[in-house]
Amino acid sequence: MASLGGGARAPRLDLVLGRLDLVLGRLDLVLGRPGSPPPWGLGPMAAVFLVTLYEYSPLFYITVVFVCFLVTSGLVLGWFGLGVPVILRNSEEAESSTRVLKKRMRQVKNPFGLEIPHPATASVTKGITLTPDCLEDCILTCYWGCSVQKLHEALQKHVYCFRIKTPQALEDALYSEYLYRQQYFIKKNDKEEKYCQLPEDAQVVDFGPVPRSRYPLIALLTLADEEDREIYDIISMVAVIHIPDESYRLSCRILYQYLLLAQGQYHDLKQLFMSANSTAPSPSDESPGERSTDRSLLEKAGLAEDEPELHEENSKDCVVCQNGTVNWVLLPCRHACLCDGCIKYFQQCPMCRQFVQESFPLCSKKEQDEDDSTRILQDVLPGRVF
């Protein structure tokens, strides 16, 4: 068996030696025979160098990779120019070359305001207390058990068909798809609490499991005078209010607020996450159990949003430089946390690290200068003559 194995390896060895002689013969042809001039000048020297590198394979591969890196770096720098080093720099150290799109805003006056003063006591059986705050005489209309589908169809009709500027217009758009209606006249700047409750003969204790086909309560605020509707761009406001019941015990809150414009558009009014002091009750007033329960219920209904991180100092100053006044709102995260000097350095929100698509200022430069001059005048001692 050993002799057979050795005999089998002999032809392979001869084949390898034959190929090696062929390679050496070609190498002699490239290098030139002794005593004859080189055929291509520096060509033989290059061939010797490559063969030497090939014999030391690690050095050969390192050299090839290094050359490829140099070529690739030259191509990238030649294509993008000096904008590439921005990727390697920290956004806080140098101004970004890519500008964040600044959203052009138009200031409008909203004549409507609505609050829930006692959300803990609200329920479907006990009712709810609402506090309207309007700049003009208004009409508050509450619709219990309004159809979800019909409400959103009504909002589309405001855009494409007719303007919803009176309670009757909304009722025509809803096709009376609600259980009960209550209406109140609200005087200008009157903050009197209004109590809304389903009648006892309605015998409604809940609105079914999630997802629901009806909203517990829809509050509509419209201007009472026809002349006021010609003055304001916002002619009505629709608030979707959740009220806890036996099957869904999420705490009472305003889920959505839609501002309806006279031009035929409507906008979803959303909360800004400010880094300033607020008189509103902090989430720490609630127990951890209540917060976790509300969070799970919101996630079940598809209404949960990422909770913003609370700023430790909770001041009105910029969260970056701690010197300038907060003036810029970042979208889509809606964090208001940067001043005029720091907004140009960031492509990501410093609070949540989400990429900023657009931004807009809370007040213009002119308004800021007026506020600063007013503050200086207020700080002057009484009796000073200018």
Tab-separated table of C-alpha atoms in Angstrom:
chain	number	residue	atom	x	y	z
A	1	MET	CA	0.000	0.000	0.000
A	2	ALA	CA	2.887	2.390	0.753
A	3	SER	CA	4.478	1.802	-2.630
A	4	LEU	CA	1.157	2.449	-4.362
A	5	GLY	CA	0.786	5.732	-2.486
A	6	GLY	CA	4.300	6.852	-3.418
A	7	GLY	CA	3.664	5.945	-7.043
A	8	ALA	CA	0.458	8.019	-7.034
A	9	ARG	CA	2.266	11.081	-5.717
A	10	ALA	CA	5.111	10.864	-8.270
A	11	PRO	CA	3.071	12.023	-11.341
A	12	ARG	CA	1.704	14.994	-9.352
A	13	LEU	CA	5.217	16.017	-8.320
A	14	ASP	CA	6.395	15.836	-11.913
A	15	LEU	CA	3.457	17.990	-13.002
A	16	VAL	CA	4.271	20.647	-10.381
A	17	LEU	CA	7.956	20.671	-11.356
A	18	GLY	CA	7.021	21.003	-15.013
A	19	ARG	CA	4.831	24.032	-14.349
A	20	LEU	CA	7.559	25.571	-12.210
A	21	ASP	CA	10.064	25.213	-15.106
A	22	LEU	CA	7.561	26.921	-17.398
A	23	VAL	CA	7.154	29.840	-14.997
A	24	LEU	CA	10.906	30.225	-14.580
A	25	GLY	CA	11.355	30.170	-18.336
A	26	ARG	CA	8.860	32.995	-18.778
A	27	LEU	CA	10.595	34.918	-15.981
A	28	ASP	CA	13.934	34.580	-17.807
A	29	LEU	CA	12.260	35.938	-20.905
A	30	VAL	CA	11.015	38.991	-18.981
A	31	LEU	CA	14.287	39.682	-17.186
A	32	GLY	CA	16.417	39.082	-20.241
A	33	ARG	CA	19.240	36.591	-20.635
A	34	PRO	CA	22.708	37.304	-19.186
A	35	GLY	CA	24.673	39.640	-21.355
A	36	SER	CA	21.632	40.952	-23.321
A	37	PRO	CA	20.121	44.415	-22.781
A	38	PRO	CA	16.762	44.581	-20.932
A	39	PRO	CA	13.857	44.676	-23.433
A	40	TRP	CA	11.671	47.289	-21.693
A	41	GLY	CA	13.992	49.476	-19.610
A	42	LEU	CA	12.534	49.606	-16.092
A	43	GLY	CA	10.108	46.780	-16.797
A	44	PRO	CA	12.410	44.044	-15.447
A	45	MET	CA	12.999	45.971	-12.247
A	46	ALA	CA	9.232	46.288	-11.711
A	47	ALA	CA	8.806	42.593	-12.376
A	48	VAL	CA	11.521	41.720	-9.869
A	49	PHE	CA	9.854	44.002	-7.305
A	50	LEU	CA	6.455	42.376	-7.791
A	51	VAL	CA	7.887	38.877	-7.594
A	52	THR	CA	9.718	39.829	-4.403
A	53	LEU	CA	6.519	41.208	-2.883
A	54	TYR	CA	4.658	38.108	-3.927
A	55	GLU	CA	7.172	35.936	-2.100
A	56	TYR	CA	6.400	37.917	1.067
A	57	SER	CA	2.621	37.640	0.691
A	58	PRO	CA	1.586	39.616	3.843
A	59	LEU	CA	3.535	42.663	2.715
A	60	PHE	CA	2.122	42.326	-0.789
A	61	TYR	CA	-1.483	42.329	0.392
A	62	ILE	CA	-0.871	45.208	2.807
A	63	THR	CA	0.602	47.262	-0.016
A	64	VAL	CA	-2.337	46.519	-2.318
A	65	VAL	CA	-4.871	47.479	0.369
A	66	PHE	CA	-2.982	50.685	1.159
A	67	VAL	CA	-2.873	51.695	-2.498
A	68	CYS	CA	-6.618	51.008	-2.858
A	69	PHE	CA	-7.292	53.124	0.219
A	70	LEU	CA	-5.318	56.043	-1.193
A	71	VAL	CA	-7.138	55.822	-4.534
A	72	THR	CA	-10.571	55.620	-2.861
A	73	SER	CA	-9.802	58.542	-0.542
A	74	GLY	CA	-8.703	60.647	-3.501
A	75	LEU	CA	-11.915	59.871	-5.394
A	76	VAL	CA	-14.149	60.666	-2.394
A	77	LEU	CA	-12.357	63.947	-1.611
A	78	GLY	CA	-12.443	64.939	-5.249
A	79	TRP	CA	-16.192	64.262	-5.496
A	80	PHE	CA	-17.490	65.737	-2.224
A	81	GLY	CA	-14.828	68.348	-1.561
A	82	LEU	CA	-14.380	69.748	1.932
A	83	GLY	CA	-17.874	68.730	3.040
A	84	VAL	CA	-16.746	65.217	3.986
A	85	PRO	CA	-14.913	66.156	7.247
A	86	VAL	CA	-18.297	67.224	8.717
A	87	ILE	CA	-19.052	63.536	9.234
A	88	LEU	CA	-15.955	63.218	11.389
A	89	ARG	CA	-16.596	66.329	13.488
A	90	ASN	CA	-18.805	66.695	16.498
A	91	SER	CA	-21.875	68.833	15.833
A	92	GLU	CA	-21.225	70.901	18.966
A	93	GLU	CA	-17.668	71.811	17.889
A	94	ALA	CA	-18.257	73.325	14.474
A	95	GLU	CA	-21.095	74.702	12.429
A	96	SER	CA	-22.756	72.150	10.204
A	97	SER	CA	-22.479	72.661	6.464
A	98	THR	CA	-25.952	71.190	5.907
A	99	ARG	CA	-28.580	73.712	6.863
A	100	VAL	CA	-31.791	72.557	8.493
A	101	LEU	CA	-34.830	73.723	6.559
A	102	LYS	CA	-36.502	76.608	8.364
A	103	LYS	CA	-40.245	76.351	8.098
A	104	ARG	CA	-42.021	79.536	7.099
A	105	MET	CA	-44.722	80.253	9.647
A	106	ARG	CA	-47.748	82.515	9.552
A	107	GLN	CA	-48.990	83.898	12.840
A	108	VAL	CA	-52.748	83.605	13.426
A	109	LYS	CA	-54.849	84.359	16.474
A	110	ASN	CA	-56.805	81.474	17.963
A	111	PRO	CA	-59.987	82.772	19.628
A	112	PHE	CA	-60.787	79.409	21.266
A	113	GLY	CA	-59.507	77.741	24.394
A	114	LEU	CA	-60.745	74.680	26.270
A	115	GLU	CA	-59.534	72.987	29.451
A	116	ILE	CA	-60.591	70.127	31.711
A	117	PRO	CA	-60.272	71.487	35.272
A	118	HIS	CA	-61.034	68.226	37.115
A	119	PRO	CA	-60.008	65.252	34.962
A	120	ALA	CA	-59.803	62.857	37.924
A	121	THR	CA	-63.544	63.123	38.657
A	122	ALA	CA	-64.750	62.777	35.063
A	123	SER	CA	-66.574	59.627	33.948
A	124	VAL	CA	-69.293	58.618	31.517
A	125	THR	CA	-71.850	58.155	34.287
A	126	LYS	CA	-70.901	61.206	36.401
A	127	GLY	CA	-70.199	63.603	33.535
A	128	ILE	CA	-67.360	66.067	32.929
A	129	THR	CA	-66.606	69.717	33.675
A	130	LEU	CA	-65.225	71.919	30.868
A	131	THR	CA	-63.752	75.419	31.130
A	132	PRO	CA	-63.880	77.397	27.866
A	133	ASP	CA	-61.720	80.502	27.458
A	134	CYS	CA	-62.645	82.470	24.333
A	135	LEU	CA	-61.646	85.900	23.041
A	136	GLU	CA	-65.131	86.499	21.596
A	137	ASP	CA	-68.679	85.343	22.280
A	138	CYS	CA	-68.831	81.660	21.363
A	139	ILE	CA	-71.104	78.638	21.376
A	140	LEU	CA	-69.965	75.403	23.041
A	141	THR	CA	-71.691	72.300	21.659
A	142	CYS	CA	-70.989	68.862	23.155
A	143	TYR	CA	-71.770	65.650	21.259
A	144	TRP	CA	-71.808	62.424	23.277
A	145	GLY	CA	-71.035	59.150	21.494
A	146	CYS	CA	-70.108	60.710	18.153
A	147	SER	CA	-69.194	58.319	15.327
A	148	VAL	CA	-65.450	58.226	14.621
A	149	GLN	CA	-65.933	57.699	10.898
A	150	LYS	CA	-68.538	60.436	10.531
A	151	LEU	CA	-66.387	62.959	12.394
A	152	HIS	CA	-63.421	62.494	10.064
A	153	GLU	CA	-65.745	62.598	7.072
A	154	ALA	CA	-67.070	65.903	8.413
A	155	LEU	CA	-63.516	67.288	8.580
A	156	GLN	CA	-63.012	66.324	4.928
A	157	LYS	CA	-66.284	68.010	4.017
A	158	HIS	CA	-64.977	71.196	5.610
A	159	VAL	CA	-62.107	71.064	3.103
A	160	TYR	CA	-63.949	70.027	-0.062
A	161	CYS	CA	-67.661	70.831	0.406
A	162	PHE	CA	-68.736	73.499	2.898
A	163	ARG	CA	-67.256	75.345	5.863
A	164	ILE	CA	-68.094	74.120	9.360
A	165	LYS	CA	-68.557	77.439	11.149
A	166	THR	CA	-71.811	76.738	13.007
A	167	PRO	CA	-73.091	73.788	15.082
A	168	GLN	CA	-75.750	73.116	12.468
A	169	ALA	CA	-73.101	72.691	9.781
A	170	LEU	CA	-71.335	70.021	11.827
A	171	GLU	CA	-74.598	68.232	12.576
A	172	ASP	CA	-75.397	68.126	8.863
A	173	ALA	CA	-71.961	66.657	8.177
A	174	LEU	CA	-72.359	64.067	10.959
A	175	TYR	CA	-75.839	62.952	9.747
A	176	SER	CA	-76.901	62.943	13.424
A	177	GLU	CA	-74.508	60.064	14.204
A	178	TYR	CA	-74.290	60.873	17.923
A	179	LEU	CA	-76.221	59.904	21.045
A	180	TYR	CA	-76.865	63.191	22.834
A	181	ARG	CA	-76.184	66.907	22.359
A	182	GLN	CA	-75.711	69.776	24.831
A	183	GLN	CA	-75.145	73.443	23.985
A	184	TYR	CA	-73.958	76.471	25.988
A	185	PHE	CA	-73.465	80.154	25.210
A	186	ILE	CA	-70.000	81.373	26.241
A	187	LYS	CA	-69.455	85.069	26.856
A	188	LYS	CA	-66.240	86.823	25.919
A	189	ASN	CA	-63.383	86.062	28.363
A	190	ASP	CA	-65.797	84.113	30.567
A	191	LYS	CA	-64.078	81.174	32.274
A	192	GLU	CA	-67.143	79.760	33.989
A	193	GLU	CA	-67.145	75.984	34.272
A	194	LYS	CA	-69.718	74.106	32.195
A	195	TYR	CA	-70.993	70.726	33.358
A	196	CYS	CA	-71.806	68.111	30.709
A	197	GLN	CA	-73.522	64.793	31.447
A	198	LEU	CA	-75.485	62.133	29.644
A	199	PRO	CA	-79.145	61.880	30.685
A	200	GLU	CA	-80.063	59.007	32.965
A	201	ASP	CA	-82.485	57.510	30.446
A	202	ALA	CA	-79.599	57.079	27.958
A	203	GLN	CA	-78.382	54.100	30.029
A	204	VAL	CA	-74.840	54.315	28.614
A	205	VAL	CA	-72.090	52.990	30.903
A	206	ASP	CA	-69.332	52.458	28.298
A	207	PHE	CA	-68.629	52.762	24.574
A	208	GLY	CA	-67.357	49.232	23.985
A	209	PRO	CA	-63.871	47.735	23.739
A	210	VAL	CA	-60.903	49.248	21.911
A	211	PRO	CA	-60.787	50.042	19.015
A	212	ARG	CA	-64.050	51.929	19.329
A	213	SER	CA	-66.449	53.146	16.693
A	214	ARG	CA	-67.554	56.153	18.764
A	215	TYR	CA	-65.731	58.890	20.625
A	216	PRO	CA	-67.000	59.483	24.188
A	217	LEU	CA	-67.284	63.258	23.753
A	218	ILE	CA	-66.761	65.826	20.982
A	219	ALA	CA	-66.645	69.506	21.958
A	220	LEU	CA	-67.259	72.089	19.221
A	221	LEU	CA	-66.460	75.784	19.757
A	222	THR	CA	-67.791	78.235	17.165
A	223	LEU	CA	-68.007	82.021	16.997
A	224	ALA	CA	-71.453	83.340	17.879
A	225	ASP	CA	-71.390	86.547	15.774
A	226	GLU	CA	-71.170	86.574	12.002
A	227	GLU	CA	-68.895	89.624	12.089
A	228	ASP	CA	-66.306	87.783	14.179
A	229	ARG	CA	-66.187	84.982	11.596
A	230	GLU	CA	-65.023	87.515	9.015
A	231	ILE	CA	-62.223	88.777	11.272
A	232	TYR	CA	-60.577	85.548	12.450
A	233	ASP	CA	-58.874	82.981	10.241
A	234	ILE	CA	-59.846	80.218	12.694
A	235	ILE	CA	-63.627	79.917	12.677
A	236	SER	CA	-64.155	76.813	14.836
A	237	MET	CA	-62.357	74.231	16.964
A	238	VAL	CA	-63.176	70.542	17.391
A	239	ALA	CA	-61.841	68.779	20.504
A	240	VAL	CA	-61.921	64.987	20.874
A	241	ILE	CA	-62.163	64.161	24.589
A	242	HIS	CA	-61.679	60.766	26.179
A	243	ILE	CA	-63.756	60.031	29.283
A	244	PRO	CA	-63.103	56.851	31.316
A	245	ASP	CA	-65.841	54.249	31.619
A	246	GLU	CA	-66.210	50.700	32.897
A	247	SER	CA	-64.433	49.035	29.963
A	248	TYR	CA	-61.663	51.594	29.331
A	249	ARG	CA	-60.291	53.402	32.383
A	250	LEU	CA	-57.715	55.646	30.773
A	251	SER	CA	-57.717	58.982	32.610
A	252	CYS	CA	-59.714	61.851	31.139
A	253	ARG	CA	-57.822	63.968	28.592
A	254	ILE	CA	-58.092	65.812	25.283
A	255	LEU	CA	-56.927	63.414	22.576
A	256	TYR	CA	-57.058	65.716	19.541
A	257	GLN	CA	-57.776	69.356	18.803
A	258	TYR	CA	-58.578	70.425	15.241
A	259	LEU	CA	-58.533	74.084	14.225
A	260	LEU	CA	-60.819	74.782	11.254
A	261	LEU	CA	-59.843	77.724	9.047
A	262	ALA	CA	-62.069	79.955	6.939
A	263	GLN	CA	-59.983	79.120	3.844
A	264	GLY	CA	-61.047	75.469	4.021
A	265	GLN	CA	-58.098	73.862	5.792
A	266	TYR	CA	-57.895	72.278	9.211
A	267	HIS	CA	-54.842	71.679	11.403
A	268	ASP	CA	-54.169	69.260	14.229
A	269	LEU	CA	-53.148	71.324	17.250
A	270	LYS	CA	-50.249	69.575	18.993
A	271	GLN	CA	-48.389	70.248	22.211
A	272	LEU	CA	-44.852	71.624	22.241
A	273	PHE	CA	-42.355	70.076	24.632
A	274	MET	CA	-40.906	73.138	26.328
A	275	SER	CA	-37.864	73.232	28.580
A	276	ALA	CA	-39.410	76.046	30.633
A	277	ASN	CA	-41.139	76.279	34.000
A	278	SER	CA	-44.803	75.399	33.914
A	279	THR	CA	-47.619	75.782	36.394
A	280	ALA	CA	-49.220	72.593	35.159
A	281	PRO	CA	-49.030	69.601	37.486
A	282	SER	CA	-45.934	67.552	36.855
A	283	PRO	CA	-46.149	63.865	35.993
A	284	SER	CA	-44.391	63.115	39.283
A	285	ASP	CA	-47.622	64.018	41.111
A	286	GLU	CA	-49.141	60.784	39.832
A	287	SER	CA	-48.209	57.454	41.277
A	288	PRO	CA	-46.020	55.136	39.171
A	289	GLY	CA	-48.877	52.674	38.972
A	290	GLU	CA	-51.240	55.227	37.452
A	291	ARG	CA	-48.632	56.371	34.934
A	292	SER	CA	-47.862	52.810	33.830
A	293	THR	CA	-51.578	51.985	33.525
A	294	ASP	CA	-52.286	55.078	31.422
A	295	ARG	CA	-49.257	54.343	29.266
A	296	SER	CA	-50.378	50.773	28.554
A	297	LEU	CA	-53.908	51.930	27.748
A	298	LEU	CA	-52.600	54.583	25.347
A	299	GLU	CA	-50.411	52.022	23.600
A	300	LYS	CA	-53.393	49.720	23.282
A	301	ALA	CA	-55.401	52.481	21.614
A	302	GLY	CA	-52.489	53.501	19.387
A	303	LEU	CA	-52.260	56.989	20.922
A	304	ALA	CA	-49.052	56.658	22.923
A	305	GLU	CA	-46.160	58.983	22.152
A	306	ASP	CA	-42.573	58.930	23.315
A	307	GLU	CA	-42.327	60.764	26.592
A	308	PRO	CA	-39.802	63.605	26.418
A	309	GLU	CA	-36.949	63.601	28.854
A	310	LEU	CA	-37.365	66.212	31.541
A	311	HIS	CA	-34.687	68.859	31.724
A	312	GLU	CA	-33.073	68.771	35.130
A	313	GLU	CA	-32.844	72.523	35.624
A	314	ASN	CA	-36.238	73.117	33.966
A	315	SER	CA	-35.347	76.668	32.942
A	316	LYS	CA	-36.177	78.946	30.025
A	317	ASP	CA	-32.557	79.009	28.867
A	318	CYS	CA	-31.158	77.068	25.928
A	319	VAL	CA	-30.339	73.483	26.912
A	320	VAL	CA	-26.961	73.721	25.125
A	321	CYS	CA	-25.374	77.053	26.010
A	322	GLN	CA	-27.532	77.791	29.104
A	323	ASN	CA	-27.342	81.466	28.161
A	324	GLY	CA	-29.690	82.313	25.296
A	325	THR	CA	-33.474	82.261	25.481
A	326	VAL	CA	-35.261	79.268	23.972
A	327	ASN	CA	-36.771	80.378	20.667
A	328	TRP	CA	-36.666	77.468	18.184
A	329	VAL	CA	-38.997	74.478	17.844
A	330	LEU	CA	-37.608	71.359	16.162
A	331	LEU	CA	-39.769	69.144	13.972
A	332	PRO	CA	-40.973	66.426	13.980
A	333	CYS	CA	-40.123	65.853	17.685
A	334	ARG	CA	-41.622	69.279	18.712
A	335	HIS	CA	-38.896	70.020	21.291
A	336	ALA	CA	-38.445	73.750	21.973
A	337	CYS	CA	-34.968	73.779	23.455
A	338	LEU	CA	-32.522	75.857	21.355
A	339	CYS	CA	-31.704	79.550	21.123
A	340	ASP	CA	-30.919	81.605	18.010
A	341	GLY	CA	-27.171	81.065	18.422
A	342	CYS	CA	-27.217	77.270	18.792
A	343	ILE	CA	-29.827	76.319	16.188
A	344	LYS	CA	-27.299	76.441	13.335
A	345	TYR	CA	-25.009	73.826	14.922
A	346	PHE	CA	-27.459	70.932	15.165
A	347	GLN	CA	-28.943	68.481	12.708
A	348	GLN	CA	-30.221	66.295	15.560
A	349	CYS	CA	-32.369	67.308	18.500
A	350	PRO	CA	-30.169	67.623	21.634
A	351	MET	CA	-33.043	66.281	23.759
A	352	CYS	CA	-34.079	63.097	21.924
A	353	ARG	CA	-31.350	62.800	19.202
A	354	GLN	CA	-33.969	62.589	16.443
A	355	PHE	CA	-32.954	64.075	13.097
A	356	VAL	CA	-34.408	67.550	12.546
A	357	GLN	CA	-36.389	67.895	9.334
A	358	GLU	CA	-37.691	71.433	9.885
A	359	SER	CA	-37.606	74.160	12.524
A	360	PHE	CA	-39.430	77.405	13.200
A	361	PRO	CA	-38.964	80.289	15.677
A	362	LEU	CA	-41.414	81.086	18.444
A	363	CYS	CA	-40.971	84.816	17.833
A	364	SER	CA	-39.183	86.913	15.245
A	365	LYS	CA	-36.051	88.964	15.832
A	366	LYS	CA	-38.111	92.147	15.928
A	367	GLU	CA	-40.397	90.779	18.637
A	368	GLN	CA	-37.395	89.674	20.680
A	369	ASP	CA	-35.875	93.169	20.505
A	370	GLU	CA	-39.187	94.687	21.650
A	371	ASP	CA	-39.397	92.257	24.570
A	372	ASP	CA	-35.812	93.046	25.594
A	373	SER	CA	-36.456	96.799	25.499
A	374	THR	CA	-39.646	96.374	27.534
A	375	ARG	CA	-37.793	94.275	30.110
A	376	ILE	CA	-35.082	96.953	30.420
A	377	LEU	CA	-37.696	99.647	31.020
A	378	GLN	CA	-39.355	97.560	33.711
A	379	ASP	CA	-36.045	97.041	35.500
A	380	VAL	CA	-35.381	100.806	35.771
A	381	LEU	CA	-36.088	102.302	39.174
A	382	PRO	CA	-39.319	104.345	39.506
A	383	GLY	CA	-38.957	108.086	39.068
A	384	ARG	CA	-36.139	107.879	36.528
A	385	VAL	CA	-36.614	110.428	33.717
A	386	PHE	CA	-35.448	109.744	30.171
